[in-house]
Amino acid sequence: MIKGKITFPGDKSISHRSLMFAALAEGESRISNLSTGTDVQSTRECLEACGIDIRDDGDDVVVTGGKFADPKQPLDCGNSGTSTRLLLGLLAGQGVNATFIGDESLSSRPMNRILDPLSQMGLKSKSNNGKLPITIYKSDLTGIEYDSPVASAQVKSAVLLAGFGASGETSVTEPILSRDHTEKMLKGLGGNISTHGLTTTISPLTSPLLSFDLTVPGDPSTAAFFAAASSIVPNSEIILNRVLRNPTRIGFYGALQKMGAGMDCQEQWEDAGETIGNLKVFQQPLNAITITKDDVPGLVDELPIIAILATQAKGKTEVRGAEELRVKECDRIHAICKNLKIIGANIEELEDGFIIHGPTQLKGGEIETFHDHRIAMAFTIAGLVSDGDIILDYPECASISYPEFYDELERLNQ
Ligand code: S3P
């Protein structure tokens, strides 16, 4: 059973943004509980390559804001879509000449969703057919009103950050609200940014942002794997400490509760404009759930673990409107369906999601992670209830978001 308490490294989305916004601020900012994942390290290294001073001070990271320089080498974003997309917008707005590269997975992901609006703003760039490597050239940018075809916080953030360096206002309208950390944080740091419904508008940055001290709340997407483990392994009960409970990020916890898991938010408080809470999750029988397009942005990163839960839930779980999963760190719909079939689940692949009939006694098998951290972690959790060993081809990829994953799971698995 899974028993005990756990505290998580900082939310990945807020960690990326805290480094970037500290770089735009006047003077020193201090960040505690930064994500320990290699994705956030990629953002740090890219900013350092642009001349931003970032140092460790004990467990904290201290960033001195300043002017951006052209990097001498290509910016290596590793596996990180958030680093690439947000930095494309931010550096375009700061008039930086830079080339972006990444690993094989990142190099296959669509970047036109960023390059299209940025080129409408006047950015000159070169890409490999809308993919990495991408080179951006210092350009005069003009604000636009961008109607985004996808509900993506990365697209929204990239365009808004480019707007800091554009003439006139820049606005982004999205079809469904995606995570709102960029808007929330920039408002708190003196950015001229406002939101009306699904439209966010930003004005050029005429003076640096305010420096800040921030403790990044625990990552709810990482905590989701432990909440899931605790809701399917018999007799489990876990306390998830200091987890971010931003309303645009808690879709998974709402879904888990709806499925019937035992859940109790023991304490909830506000810090730096974000809601944070301590959450108890315990095992109870689960029922199937239906997830539709409107639900997807609020739990987009949690769909691999929801698929595992669905195999243990009674009835037909249907996930639709989740075609974005096909362009994440891997084609997650394919990865989920292929691997769940190997371990005996009853799953049907759809173009925009999947259908799972449960409950099923999962068996052991060899899992292809596609080097995707969330596939690796989701199938490790499946291994807690399978009647044979689950063997991952590349377990190390969990480090992309949570290097401590296996050690913490072992500590809590009694
Ligand atoms: C992120 C946004 C999401 C999410 C990713 C992090 C962010 O991507 O999947 O892990 O920090 O803005 P999209 O908003 O592009 O779907």
mmCIF file with all atom_site columns, C-alpha atoms in Angstrom, residues 306-397:
data_model
loop_
_atom_site.group_PDB
_atom_site.id
_atom_site.type_symbol
_atom_site.label_atom_id
_atom_site.label_alt_id
_atom_site.label_comp_id
_atom_site.label_asym_id
_atom_site.label_entity_id
_atom_site.label_seq_id
_atom_site.pdbx_PDB_ins_code
_atom_site.Cartn_x
_atom_site.Cartn_y
_atom_site.Cartn_z
_atom_site.occupancy
_atom_site.B_iso_or_equiv
_atom_site.pdbx_formal_charge
_atom_site.auth_seq_id
_atom_site.auth_comp_id
_atom_site.auth_asym_id
_atom_site.auth_atom_id
_atom_site.pdbx_PDB_model_num
ATOM 1  C CA . ILE A 1 306 ? -6.152  9.008  -16.044 1.00 0.00 ? 306 ILE A CA 1
ATOM 2  C CA . ALA A 1 307 ? -5.911  6.185  -18.606 1.00 0.00 ? 307 ALA A CA 1
ATOM 3  C CA . ILE A 1 308 ? -4.259  3.961  -15.993 1.00 0.00 ? 308 ILE A CA 1
ATOM 4  C CA . LEU A 1 309 ? -6.977  4.842  -13.460 1.00 0.00 ? 309 LEU A CA 1
ATOM 5  C CA . ALA A 1 310 ? -9.658  4.043  -16.038 1.00 0.00 ? 310 ALA A CA 1
ATOM 6  C CA . THR A 1 311 ? -8.368  0.462  -16.311 1.00 0.00 ? 311 THR A CA 1
ATOM 7  C CA . GLN A 1 312 ? -9.168  0.071  -12.601 1.00 0.00 ? 312 GLN A CA 1
ATOM 8  C CA . ALA A 1 313 ? -12.550 1.838  -12.743 1.00 0.00 ? 313 ALA A CA 1
ATOM 9  C CA . LYS A 1 314 ? -15.914 0.191  -13.304 1.00 0.00 ? 314 LYS A CA 1
ATOM 10 C CA . GLY A 1 315 ? -17.531 1.005  -16.657 1.00 0.00 ? 315 GLY A CA 1
ATOM 11 C CA . LYS A 1 316 ? -16.665 2.817  -19.874 1.00 0.00 ? 316 LYS A CA 1
ATOM 12 C CA . THR A 1 317 ? -14.258 5.741  -19.650 1.00 0.00 ? 317 THR A CA 1
ATOM 13 C CA . GLU A 1 318 ? -14.263 7.942  -22.724 1.00 0.00 ? 318 GLU A CA 1
ATOM 14 C CA . VAL A 1 319 ? -11.725 10.690 -23.409 1.00 0.00 ? 319 VAL A CA 1
ATOM 15 C CA . ARG A 1 320 ? -12.544 12.904 -26.413 1.00 0.00 ? 320 ARG A CA 1
ATOM 16 C CA . GLY A 1 321 ? -11.304 16.221 -27.794 1.00 0.00 ? 321 GLY A CA 1
ATOM 17 C CA . ALA A 1 322 ? -7.759  15.427 -26.672 1.00 0.00 ? 322 ALA A CA 1
ATOM 18 C CA . GLU A 1 323 ? -6.017  15.545 -30.076 1.00 0.00 ? 323 GLU A CA 1
ATOM 19 C CA . GLU A 1 324 ? -3.361  17.831 -28.546 1.00 0.00 ? 324 GLU A CA 1
ATOM 20 C CA . LEU A 1 325 ? -1.977  14.690 -26.893 1.00 0.00 ? 325 LEU A CA 1
ATOM 21 C CA . ARG A 1 326 ? -0.689  13.626 -30.301 1.00 0.00 ? 326 ARG A CA 1
ATOM 22 C CA . VAL A 1 327 ? 1.843   16.498 -30.303 1.00 0.00 ? 327 VAL A CA 1
ATOM 23 C CA . LYS A 1 328 ? 3.145   16.317 -26.743 1.00 0.00 ? 328 LYS A CA 1
ATOM 24 C CA . GLU A 1 329 ? 6.566   14.861 -25.791 1.00 0.00 ? 329 GLU A CA 1
ATOM 25 C CA . CYS A 1 330 ? 5.415   11.872 -27.857 1.00 0.00 ? 330 CYS A CA 1
ATOM 26 C CA . ASP A 1 331 ? 2.115   10.917 -29.486 1.00 0.00 ? 331 ASP A CA 1
ATOM 27 C CA . ARG A 1 332 ? 0.576   10.170 -26.107 1.00 0.00 ? 332 ARG A CA 1
ATOM 28 C CA . ILE A 1 333 ? -2.654  8.684  -27.499 1.00 0.00 ? 333 ILE A CA 1
ATOM 29 C CA . HIS A 1 334 ? -0.598  6.110  -29.397 1.00 0.00 ? 334 HIS A CA 1
ATOM 30 C CA . ALA A 1 335 ? 1.750   5.516  -26.440 1.00 0.00 ? 335 ALA A CA 1
ATOM 31 C CA . ILE A 1 336 ? -1.120  5.024  -23.982 1.00 0.00 ? 336 ILE A CA 1
ATOM 32 C CA . CYS A 1 337 ? -3.058  2.679  -26.275 1.00 0.00 ? 337 CYS A CA 1
ATOM 33 C CA . LYS A 1 338 ? -0.099  0.625  -27.471 1.00 0.00 ? 338 LYS A CA 1
ATOM 34 C CA . ASN A 1 339 ? 1.249   0.069  -23.961 1.00 0.00 ? 339 ASN A CA 1
ATOM 35 C CA . LEU A 1 340 ? -2.105  -0.540 -22.275 1.00 0.00 ? 340 LEU A CA 1
ATOM 36 C CA . LYS A 1 341 ? -2.873  -3.240 -24.853 1.00 0.00 ? 341 LYS A CA 1
ATOM 37 C CA . ILE A 1 342 ? 0.447   -4.920 -24.001 1.00 0.00 ? 342 ILE A CA 1
ATOM 38 C CA . ILE A 1 343 ? -0.539  -5.178 -20.327 1.00 0.00 ? 343 ILE A CA 1
ATOM 39 C CA . GLY A 1 344 ? -4.033  -6.474 -21.014 1.00 0.00 ? 344 GLY A CA 1
ATOM 40 C CA . ALA A 1 345 ? -6.316  -3.417 -20.810 1.00 0.00 ? 345 ALA A CA 1
ATOM 41 C CA . ASN A 1 346 ? -9.473  -3.153 -22.859 1.00 0.00 ? 346 ASN A CA 1
ATOM 42 C CA . ILE A 1 347 ? -8.763  0.044  -24.823 1.00 0.00 ? 347 ILE A CA 1
ATOM 43 C CA . GLU A 1 348 ? -9.835  1.446  -28.158 1.00 0.00 ? 348 GLU A CA 1
ATOM 44 C CA . GLU A 1 349 ? -7.791  4.181  -29.832 1.00 0.00 ? 349 GLU A CA 1
ATOM 45 C CA . LEU A 1 350 ? -9.643  7.196  -31.265 1.00 0.00 ? 350 LEU A CA 1
ATOM 46 C CA . GLU A 1 351 ? -8.207  10.006 -33.334 1.00 0.00 ? 351 GLU A CA 1
ATOM 47 C CA . ASP A 1 352 ? -8.866  12.470 -30.497 1.00 0.00 ? 352 ASP A CA 1
ATOM 48 C CA . GLY A 1 353 ? -8.712  10.227 -27.429 1.00 0.00 ? 353 GLY A CA 1
ATOM 49 C CA . PHE A 1 354 ? -9.542  6.705  -26.301 1.00 0.00 ? 354 PHE A CA 1
ATOM 50 C CA . ILE A 1 355 ? -12.200 4.453  -24.750 1.00 0.00 ? 355 ILE A CA 1
ATOM 51 C CA . ILE A 1 356 ? -11.348 2.115  -21.876 1.00 0.00 ? 356 ILE A CA 1
ATOM 52 C CA . HIS A 1 357 ? -13.598 -0.539 -20.368 1.00 0.00 ? 357 HIS A CA 1
ATOM 53 C CA . GLY A 1 358 ? -12.770 -1.480 -16.794 1.00 0.00 ? 358 GLY A CA 1
ATOM 54 C CA . PRO A 1 359 ? -11.958 -2.814 -14.390 1.00 0.00 ? 359 PRO A CA 1
ATOM 55 C CA . THR A 1 360 ? -9.234  -5.121 -15.682 1.00 0.00 ? 360 THR A CA 1
ATOM 56 C CA . GLN A 1 361 ? -6.551  -7.064 -13.873 1.00 0.00 ? 361 GLN A CA 1
ATOM 57 C CA . LEU A 1 362 ? -3.456  -5.711 -15.616 1.00 0.00 ? 362 LEU A CA 1
ATOM 58 C CA . LYS A 1 363 ? -0.556  -8.043 -16.346 1.00 0.00 ? 363 LYS A CA 1
ATOM 59 C CA . GLY A 1 364 ? 3.166   -7.394 -16.632 1.00 0.00 ? 364 GLY A CA 1
ATOM 60 C CA . GLY A 1 365 ? 4.898   -6.451 -19.863 1.00 0.00 ? 365 GLY A CA 1
ATOM 61 C CA . GLU A 1 366 ? 7.544   -4.415 -21.616 1.00 0.00 ? 366 GLU A CA 1
ATOM 62 C CA . ILE A 1 367 ? 6.599   -0.776 -22.006 1.00 0.00 ? 367 ILE A CA 1
ATOM 63 C CA . GLU A 1 368 ? 7.879   1.592  -24.673 1.00 0.00 ? 368 GLU A CA 1
ATOM 64 C CA . THR A 1 369 ? 8.168   4.993  -22.957 1.00 0.00 ? 369 THR A CA 1
ATOM 65 C CA . PHE A 1 370 ? 8.996   6.888  -26.166 1.00 0.00 ? 370 PHE A CA 1
ATOM 66 C CA . HIS A 1 371 ? 11.364  8.771  -23.802 1.00 0.00 ? 371 HIS A CA 1
ATOM 67 C CA . ASP A 1 372 ? 8.284   10.553 -22.424 1.00 0.00 ? 372 ASP A CA 1
ATOM 68 C CA . HIS A 1 373 ? 8.457   11.251 -18.680 1.00 0.00 ? 373 HIS A CA 1
ATOM 69 C CA . ARG A 1 374 ? 4.702   11.089 -18.122 1.00 0.00 ? 374 ARG A CA 1
ATOM 70 C CA . ILE A 1 375 ? 4.368   7.772  -19.971 1.00 0.00 ? 375 ILE A CA 1
ATOM 71 C CA . ALA A 1 376 ? 7.187   6.353  -17.810 1.00 0.00 ? 376 ALA A CA 1
ATOM 72 C CA . MET A 1 377 ? 5.598   7.537  -14.560 1.00 0.00 ? 377 MET A CA 1
ATOM 73 C CA . ALA A 1 378 ? 2.052   6.503  -15.517 1.00 0.00 ? 378 ALA A CA 1
ATOM 74 C CA . PHE A 1 379 ? 3.094   2.943  -16.393 1.00 0.00 ? 379 PHE A CA 1
ATOM 75 C CA . THR A 1 380 ? 5.205   2.682  -13.232 1.00 0.00 ? 380 THR A CA 1
ATOM 76 C CA . ILE A 1 381 ? 2.010   3.370  -11.289 1.00 0.00 ? 381 ILE A CA 1
ATOM 77 C CA . ALA A 1 382 ? 0.230   0.703  -13.376 1.00 0.00 ? 382 ALA A CA 1
ATOM 78 C CA . GLY A 1 383 ? 2.948   -1.687 -12.175 1.00 0.00 ? 383 GLY A CA 1
ATOM 79 C CA . LEU A 1 384 ? 1.709   -1.261 -8.588  1.00 0.00 ? 384 LEU A CA 1
ATOM 80 C CA . VAL A 1 385 ? -1.504  -3.118 -9.480  1.00 0.00 ? 385 VAL A CA 1
ATOM 81 C CA . SER A 1 386 ? -0.335  -5.439 -12.284 1.00 0.00 ? 386 SER A CA 1
ATOM 82 C CA . ASP A 1 387 ? 0.162   -9.134 -11.580 1.00 0.00 ? 387 ASP A CA 1
ATOM 83 C CA . GLY A 1 388 ? 3.540   -9.264 -13.312 1.00 0.00 ? 388 GLY A CA 1
ATOM 84 C CA . ASP A 1 389 ? 6.469   -6.857 -13.640 1.00 0.00 ? 389 ASP A CA 1
ATOM 85 C CA . ILE A 1 390 ? 6.182   -3.770 -15.790 1.00 0.00 ? 390 ILE A CA 1
ATOM 86 C CA . ILE A 1 391 ? 9.514   -3.099 -17.442 1.00 0.00 ? 391 ILE A CA 1
ATOM 87 C CA . LEU A 1 392 ? 10.196  0.331  -18.940 1.00 0.00 ? 392 LEU A CA 1
ATOM 88 C CA . ASP A 1 393 ? 12.646  0.690  -21.825 1.00 0.00 ? 393 ASP A CA 1
ATOM 89 C CA . TYR A 1 394 ? 13.917  4.047  -20.510 1.00 0.00 ? 394 TYR A CA 1
ATOM 90 C CA . PRO A 1 395 ? 12.847  4.794  -16.927 1.00 0.00 ? 395 PRO A CA 1
ATOM 91 C CA . GLU A 1 396 ? 15.435  7.593  -16.645 1.00 0.00 ? 396 GLU A CA 1
ATOM 92 C CA . CYS A 1 397 ? 13.209  9.938  -18.678 1.00 0.00 ? 397 CYS A CA 1
#
